[in-house]
CSV table of C-alpha atoms in Angstrom, one decimal:
chain,number,residue,atom,x,y,z
A,1,UNK,CA,-11.9,29.7,8.0
A,2,UNK,CA,-10.6,27.7,11.0
A,3,UNK,CA,-8.8,24.5,10.5
A,4,UNK,CA,-8.8,21.0,11.9
A,5,UNK,CA,-5.6,19.4,12.9
A,6,UNK,CA,-4.0,17.6,9.9
A,7,UNK,CA,-0.6,15.9,9.8
A,8,UNK,CA,2.0,17.7,7.8
A,9,UNK,CA,4.5,14.8,7.6
A,10,UNK,CA,4.5,13.2,4.1
A,11,UNK,CA,6.6,10.6,2.4
A,12,UNK,CA,9.1,11.8,-0.2
A,13,UNK,CA,7.8,12.0,-3.8
A,14,UNK,CA,10.1,9.3,-4.9
A,15,UNK,CA,8.7,7.0,-2.3
A,16,UNK,CA,5.2,7.7,-3.4
A,17,UNK,CA,5.9,7.3,-7.1
A,18,UNK,CA,4.8,4.0,-8.7
A,19,UNK,CA,7.1,2.2,-11.0
A,20,UNK,CA,5.4,3.7,-14.1
A,21,UNK,CA,6.3,7.2,-13.2
A,22,UNK,CA,8.9,8.6,-15.7
A,23,UNK,CA,9.2,12.2,-14.7
A,24,UNK,CA,8.3,15.0,-12.3
A,25,UNK,CA,7.3,18.6,-12.7
A,26,UNK,CA,6.8,21.5,-10.3
A,27,UNK,CA,4.5,24.5,-10.9
A,28,UNK,CA,7.5,26.8,-11.1
A,29,UNK,CA,9.3,24.8,-13.8
A,30,UNK,CA,6.0,24.3,-15.7
A,31,UNK,CA,5.4,28.0,-15.6
A,32,UNK,CA,9.0,28.6,-16.8
A,33,UNK,CA,8.5,26.5,-19.9
A,34,UNK,CA,5.1,28.1,-20.5
A,35,UNK,CA,6.7,31.6,-20.2
A,36,UNK,CA,9.9,30.9,-22.1
A,37,UNK,CA,11.2,27.4,-23.1
A,38,UNK,CA,14.8,28.7,-23.0
A,39,UNK,CA,14.4,29.9,-19.4
A,40,UNK,CA,13.2,26.4,-18.5
A,41,UNK,CA,16.3,25.0,-20.1
A,42,UNK,CA,18.6,27.4,-18.3
A,43,UNK,CA,17.1,26.5,-14.9
A,44,UNK,CA,16.2,22.8,-15.2
A,45,UNK,CA,18.7,21.4,-17.7
A,46,UNK,CA,21.7,23.7,-17.6
A,47,UNK,CA,21.0,24.5,-13.9
A,48,UNK,CA,22.6,27.9,-14.2
A,49,UNK,CA,23.1,29.7,-10.9
A,50,UNK,CA,21.0,32.7,-10.2
A,51,UNK,CA,22.0,35.4,-7.7
A,52,UNK,CA,19.3,36.0,-5.1
A,53,UNK,CA,17.9,39.6,-5.4
A,54,UNK,CA,17.0,41.8,-2.4
A,55,UNK,CA,13.3,41.4,-3.4
A,56,UNK,CA,13.6,37.6,-3.4
A,57,UNK,CA,15.4,37.7,0.0
A,58,UNK,CA,12.7,39.9,1.4
A,59,UNK,CA,10.1,37.5,0.2
A,60,UNK,CA,12.0,34.6,1.8
A,61,UNK,CA,12.1,36.5,5.1
A,62,UNK,CA,8.4,37.5,5.1
A,63,UNK,CA,7.4,33.9,4.4
A,64,UNK,CA,9.6,32.7,7.2
A,65,UNK,CA,8.1,35.1,9.7
A,66,UNK,CA,4.5,34.2,8.6
A,67,UNK,CA,5.3,30.5,9.0
A,68,UNK,CA,6.7,31.1,12.5
A,69,UNK,CA,3.9,33.4,13.5
A,70,UNK,CA,1.5,30.5,13.6
A,71,UNK,CA,3.7,28.7,16.1
A,72,UNK,CA,2.6,31.3,18.6
A,73,UNK,CA,-0.6,31.0,20.6
A,74,UNK,CA,-3.5,32.6,18.8
A,75,UNK,CA,-3.7,35.5,21.1
A,76,UNK,CA,0.0,36.2,20.6
A,77,UNK,CA,-0.2,36.6,16.8
A,78,UNK,CA,0.0,40.4,16.8
A,79,UNK,CA,1.7,42.8,14.5
A,80,UNK,CA,4.2,43.5,17.3
A,81,UNK,CA,5.0,39.8,17.7
A,82,UNK,CA,5.5,39.5,13.9
A,83,UNK,CA,7.8,42.5,13.9
A,84,UNK,CA,9.8,40.9,16.7
A,85,UNK,CA,10.4,37.9,14.6
A,86,UNK,CA,11.9,39.7,11.6
A,87,UNK,CA,15.5,40.1,12.8
A,88,UNK,CA,15.8,36.6,14.4
A,89,UNK,CA,14.4,35.0,11.3
A,90,UNK,CA,16.8,36.9,9.1
A,91,UNK,CA,19.7,35.8,11.3
A,92,UNK,CA,18.5,32.2,11.0
A,93,UNK,CA,18.1,32.4,7.2
A,94,UNK,CA,21.6,33.8,6.8
A,95,UNK,CA,23.1,31.1,9.1
A,96,UNK,CA,21.4,28.4,6.9
A,97,UNK,CA,22.1,30.1,3.6
A,98,UNK,CA,25.3,32.2,4.0
A,99,UNK,CA,25.0,33.5,0.4
A,100,UNK,CA,22.1,35.7,1.5
A,101,UNK,CA,24.5,37.9,3.4
A,102,UNK,CA,25.9,39.0,0.0
A,103,UNK,CA,22.7,40.6,-1.3
A,104,UNK,CA,23.8,44.0,0.2
A,105,UNK,CA,27.2,44.0,-1.6
A,106,UNK,CA,27.5,47.5,-3.1
A,107,UNK,CA,24.5,48.8,-1.2
A,108,UNK,CA,24.5,51.8,1.1
A,109,UNK,CA,25.5,51.2,4.7
A,110,UNK,CA,21.9,51.5,5.8
A,111,UNK,CA,20.9,48.8,3.3
A,112,UNK,CA,20.4,46.0,5.9
A,113,UNK,CA,18.5,48.3,8.2
A,114,UNK,CA,16.2,49.4,5.5
A,115,UNK,CA,15.8,45.8,4.3
A,116,UNK,CA,14.5,44.7,7.7
A,117,UNK,CA,12.3,47.7,8.0
A,118,UNK,CA,10.7,47.0,4.6
A,119,UNK,CA,10.0,43.4,5.5
A,120,UNK,CA,8.3,44.6,8.7
A,121,UNK,CA,6.2,46.9,6.5
A,122,UNK,CA,5.0,44.0,4.3
A,123,UNK,CA,3.9,42.3,7.5
A,124,UNK,CA,1.7,45.2,8.3
A,125,UNK,CA,0.1,44.6,4.9
A,126,UNK,CA,-0.6,41.0,6.0
A,127,UNK,CA,-2.4,42.1,9.1
A,128,UNK,CA,-4.5,44.5,7.0
A,129,UNK,CA,-6.0,41.5,5.1
A,130,UNK,CA,-6.1,38.7,7.6
A,131,UNK,CA,-6.6,38.2,11.4
A,132,UNK,CA,-4.2,35.3,12.3
A,133,UNK,CA,-5.8,35.0,15.8
A,134,UNK,CA,-8.8,33.5,14.0
A,135,UNK,CA,-6.9,30.9,12.0
A,136,UNK,CA,-5.3,27.6,12.7
A,137,UNK,CA,-3.6,26.4,9.5
A,138,UNK,CA,-3.6,22.7,8.8
A,139,UNK,CA,-0.3,22.8,6.9
A,140,UNK,CA,2.5,25.4,6.3
A,141,UNK,CA,5.3,25.2,3.8
A,142,UNK,CA,4.3,21.5,3.1
A,143,UNK,CA,5.1,19.3,0.1
A,144,UNK,CA,2.2,17.9,-1.8
A,145,UNK,CA,2.4,15.5,-4.8
A,146,UNK,CA,0.3,13.4,-7.1
A,147,UNK,CA,0.7,11.3,-10.2
A,148,UNK,CA,-1.2,12.3,-13.3
A,149,UNK,CA,-1.5,10.5,-16.7
A,150,UNK,CA,-0.1,7.4,-14.9
A,151,UNK,CA,3.5,8.6,-15.4
A,152,UNK,CA,4.0,12.2,-14.4
A,153,UNK,CA,4.6,13.2,-10.8
A,154,UNK,CA,3.5,16.7,-10.1
A,155,UNK,CA,4.5,18.4,-6.8
A,156,UNK,CA,4.9,21.6,-5.1
A,157,UNK,CA,5.2,23.4,-1.7
A,158,UNK,CA,2.2,25.1,-0.3
A,159,UNK,CA,2.6,28.4,1.7
A,160,UNK,CA,-0.5,27.5,3.7
A,161,UNK,CA,-3.5,25.1,3.6
A,162,UNK,CA,-6.6,25.8,5.7
A,163,UNK,CA,-9.1,23.1,6.3
A,164,UNK,CA,-12.6,24.0,7.6
A,165,UNK,CA,-14.6,21.8,10.0
A,166,UNK,CA,-16.7,20.7,7.0
A,167,UNK,CA,-13.6,19.6,5.1
A,168,UNK,CA,-13.5,22.5,2.7
A,169,UNK,CA,-9.9,23.4,1.6
A,170,UNK,CA,-8.5,26.9,1.1
A,171,UNK,CA,-5.0,27.2,-0.5
A,172,UNK,CA,-3.2,30.4,0.5
A,173,UNK,CA,-0.2,31.9,-1.2
A,174,UNK,CA,1.7,35.0,0.1
A,175,UNK,CA,3.0,37.4,-2.5
A,176,UNK,CA,5.3,40.2,-1.4
A,177,UNK,CA,5.2,42.1,-4.7
A,178,UNK,CA,2.7,44.8,-5.6
A,179,UNK,CA,-0.8,44.4,-6.8
A,180,UNK,CA,-1.1,41.9,-9.6
A,181,UNK,CA,-0.4,42.9,-13.1
A,182,UNK,CA,-1.9,40.6,-15.8
A,183,UNK,CA,1.3,38.6,-16.6
A,184,UNK,CA,2.1,37.9,-12.9
A,185,UNK,CA,-1.5,37.2,-11.9
A,186,UNK,CA,-1.8,34.6,-14.6
A,187,UNK,CA,1.4,32.9,-13.4
A,188,UNK,CA,0.3,33.0,-9.8
A,189,UNK,CA,-3.1,31.5,-10.6
A,190,UNK,CA,-1.4,28.8,-12.7
A,191,UNK,CA,0.7,27.9,-9.6
A,192,UNK,CA,-2.4,27.7,-7.4
A,193,UNK,CA,-4.4,25.6,-9.9
A,194,UNK,CA,-1.4,23.2,-9.9
A,195,UNK,CA,-1.8,22.8,-6.1
A,196,UNK,CA,-5.6,22.5,-6.5
A,197,UNK,CA,-5.1,19.6,-9.0
A,198,UNK,CA,-2.7,17.8,-6.6
A,199,UNK,CA,-5.1,18.2,-3.7
A,200,UNK,CA,-8.1,17.0,-5.8
A,201,UNK,CA,-6.2,13.9,-7.1
A,202,UNK,CA,-4.9,13.0,-3.6
A,203,UNK,CA,-7.7,13.9,-1.3
A,204,UNK,CA,-10.7,13.8,-3.6
A,205,UNK,CA,-11.7,17.4,-2.7
A,206,UNK,CA,-11.6,20.4,-5.0
A,207,UNK,CA,-10.4,23.4,-3.0
A,208,UNK,CA,-13.2,25.8,-2.3
A,209,UNK,CA,-10.9,28.8,-2.5
A,210,UNK,CA,-7.5,29.6,-4.0
A,211,UNK,CA,-6.3,32.8,-2.3
A,212,UNK,CA,-3.5,35.1,-3.2
A,213,UNK,CA,-2.5,37.7,-0.5
A,214,UNK,CA,-0.6,40.6,-2.0
A,215,UNK,CA,1.0,42.1,1.1
A,216,UNK,CA,2.6,45.3,-0.4
A,217,UNK,CA,-0.8,46.6,-1.4
A,218,UNK,CA,-2.9,44.7,1.2
A,219,UNK,CA,-5.0,43.1,-1.5
A,220,UNK,CA,-6.7,39.7,-1.7
A,221,UNK,CA,-7.5,37.8,-4.8
A,222,UNK,CA,-9.8,34.8,-4.4
A,223,UNK,CA,-10.5,32.2,-7.1
A,224,UNK,CA,-12.9,29.3,-7.0
A,225,UNK,CA,-12.0,26.3,-9.3
A,226,UNK,CA,-14.3,23.5,-10.2
A,227,UNK,CA,-13.7,19.9,-11.2
A,228,UNK,CA,-14.2,20.4,-14.9
A,229,UNK,CA,-11.7,23.2,-14.9
A,230,UNK,CA,-9.1,21.0,-13.1
A,231,UNK,CA,-9.7,18.2,-15.7
A,232,UNK,CA,-8.8,20.7,-18.4
A,233,UNK,CA,-5.9,22.0,-16.4
A,234,UNK,CA,-4.6,18.5,-15.9
A,235,UNK,CA,-4.6,18.1,-19.7
A,236,UNK,CA,-2.7,21.4,-20.0
A,237,UNK,CA,0.0,20.2,-17.5
A,238,UNK,CA,0.4,16.8,-19.3
A,239,UNK,CA,0.6,18.6,-22.7
A,240,UNK,CA,3.3,20.9,-21.3
A,241,UNK,CA,5.3,18.0,-20.1
A,242,UNK,CA,5.1,16.3,-23.5
A,243,UNK,CA,6.3,19.5,-25.1
A,244,UNK,CA,9.2,19.6,-22.7
A,245,UNK,CA,10.1,16.0,-23.6
A,246,UNK,CA,10.0,16.8,-27.3
A,247,UNK,CA,12.1,19.9,-26.8
A,248,UNK,CA,14.7,17.9,-24.8
A,249,UNK,CA,14.9,15.2,-27.4
A,250,UNK,CA,15.4,17.8,-30.1
A,251,UNK,CA,17.7,19.9,-27.8
A,252,UNK,CA,15.5,22.8,-29.0
A,253,UNK,CA,14.5,25.4,-26.4
A,254,UNK,CA,13.7,28.7,-28.0
A,255,UNK,CA,13.4,32.0,-26.3
A,256,UNK,CA,10.0,33.7,-26.0
A,257,UNK,CA,10.6,37.4,-25.4
A,258,UNK,CA,8.1,39.2,-23.1
A,259,UNK,CA,7.9,41.8,-20.4
A,260,UNK,CA,9.3,39.2,-18.0
A,261,UNK,CA,12.7,39.4,-19.8
A,262,UNK,CA,13.4,42.5,-17.7
A,263,UNK,CA,13.7,40.2,-14.6
A,264,UNK,CA,15.7,37.4,-16.2
A,265,UNK,CA,19.2,36.6,-14.9
A,266,UNK,CA,20.3,35.0,-18.2
A,267,UNK,CA,20.1,37.8,-20.8
A,268,UNK,CA,23.8,37.5,-21.5
A,269,UNK,CA,23.2,33.9,-22.8
A,270,UNK,CA,19.9,34.6,-24.6
A,271,UNK,CA,19.8,35.0,-28.4
A,272,UNK,CA,17.1,37.6,-28.1
A,273,UNK,CA,19.8,39.8,-26.4
A,274,UNK,CA,22.7,38.9,-28.7
A,275,UNK,CA,23.9,36.0,-26.5
A,276,UNK,CA,24.7,32.3,-27.1
A,277,UNK,CA,23.4,29.5,-24.9
A,278,UNK,CA,26.0,27.1,-23.6
A,279,UNK,CA,26.4,23.7,-25.3
A,280,UNK,CA,23.5,21.4,-24.5
A,281,UNK,CA,24.4,19.1,-21.5
A,282,UNK,CA,25.3,15.6,-22.7
A,283,UNK,CA,23.8,14.2,-19.5
A,284,UNK,CA,20.4,15.8,-19.9
A,285,UNK,CA,18.9,12.9,-21.7
A,286,UNK,CA,20.0,10.4,-19.0
A,287,UNK,CA,19.3,12.6,-16.0
A,288,UNK,CA,17.1,11.3,-13.1
A,289,UNK,CA,13.5,11.9,-14.4
A,290,UNK,CA,12.3,12.4,-10.8
A,291,UNK,CA,14.7,15.2,-10.2
A,292,UNK,CA,13.8,18.7,-11.3
A,293,UNK,CA,14.7,22.2,-10.1
A,294,UNK,CA,12.1,21.9,-7.4
A,295,UNK,CA,13.2,18.5,-5.9
A,296,UNK,CA,13.9,20.3,-2.6
A,297,UNK,CA,12.0,23.2,-1.1
A,298,UNK,CA,12.5,26.3,-3.1
A,299,UNK,CA,13.3,29.5,-1.2
A,300,UNK,CA,9.9,31.0,-0.5
A,301,UNK,CA,9.5,34.2,-2.3
A,302,UNK,CA,12.0,33.3,-5.0
A,303,UNK,CA,9.3,33.0,-7.6
A,304,UNK,CA,8.0,36.5,-7.2
């Protein structure tokens, strides 16, 4: 699918929001609550810090390289060119986010070298499933937002949006983990349906394809939504937000143990692991309703 030129500059969500808007929600935070209400609380209300893992940093780096790859002329988007971008993009990311330099603390001396090599390997997986010389993305790492139910602002950051000459939309999301397991596939599709809903509400077009590119295993997962499905999904998102409001009013966010607990940064504070959550923040009820944990661009790859 080739793409027509489409502007990527958009006003801030707050500027777009009408006076009736009371709250905002991102796909990551909605998925957090759906997965585990206590995880939502830790991230969105307590705003507890989470140390970036090597896997997340690798995802950030690969996303950065793929974004910059499309700055090159089409004929120059080769595997070699992508490999040449790895080290400079990592240097840029560390300069912008100095905390990334600490991911190798305690690692073997060859850690950073192996890290860059592994990122280059994931890029080879990308070239196994797509030919970037045949693509001209309309948008990359762009913010999209829409108001649903007249009071909830939903928003998120697209990895890539392709627009065909006939106006058809394809939403593309890069995943640097392995082939999808059931729990992760459901979360990834939830995120893409979130984007599809925003695009439908703002542009009047249901995306033709929602595409997940799993780079480690060079696999592609395509999904085709329809308008009826997005209507149902919108009801799901609004219901999730109402559940979040009720949990906030009651200060009651309960853990929901699952296989995903193995990757949680907050086990020490979780009752399911013998921990005790911190006192509920007094300011939570009066916090800015348009500010959630995704008010600024999330580090690409951090959700994987």
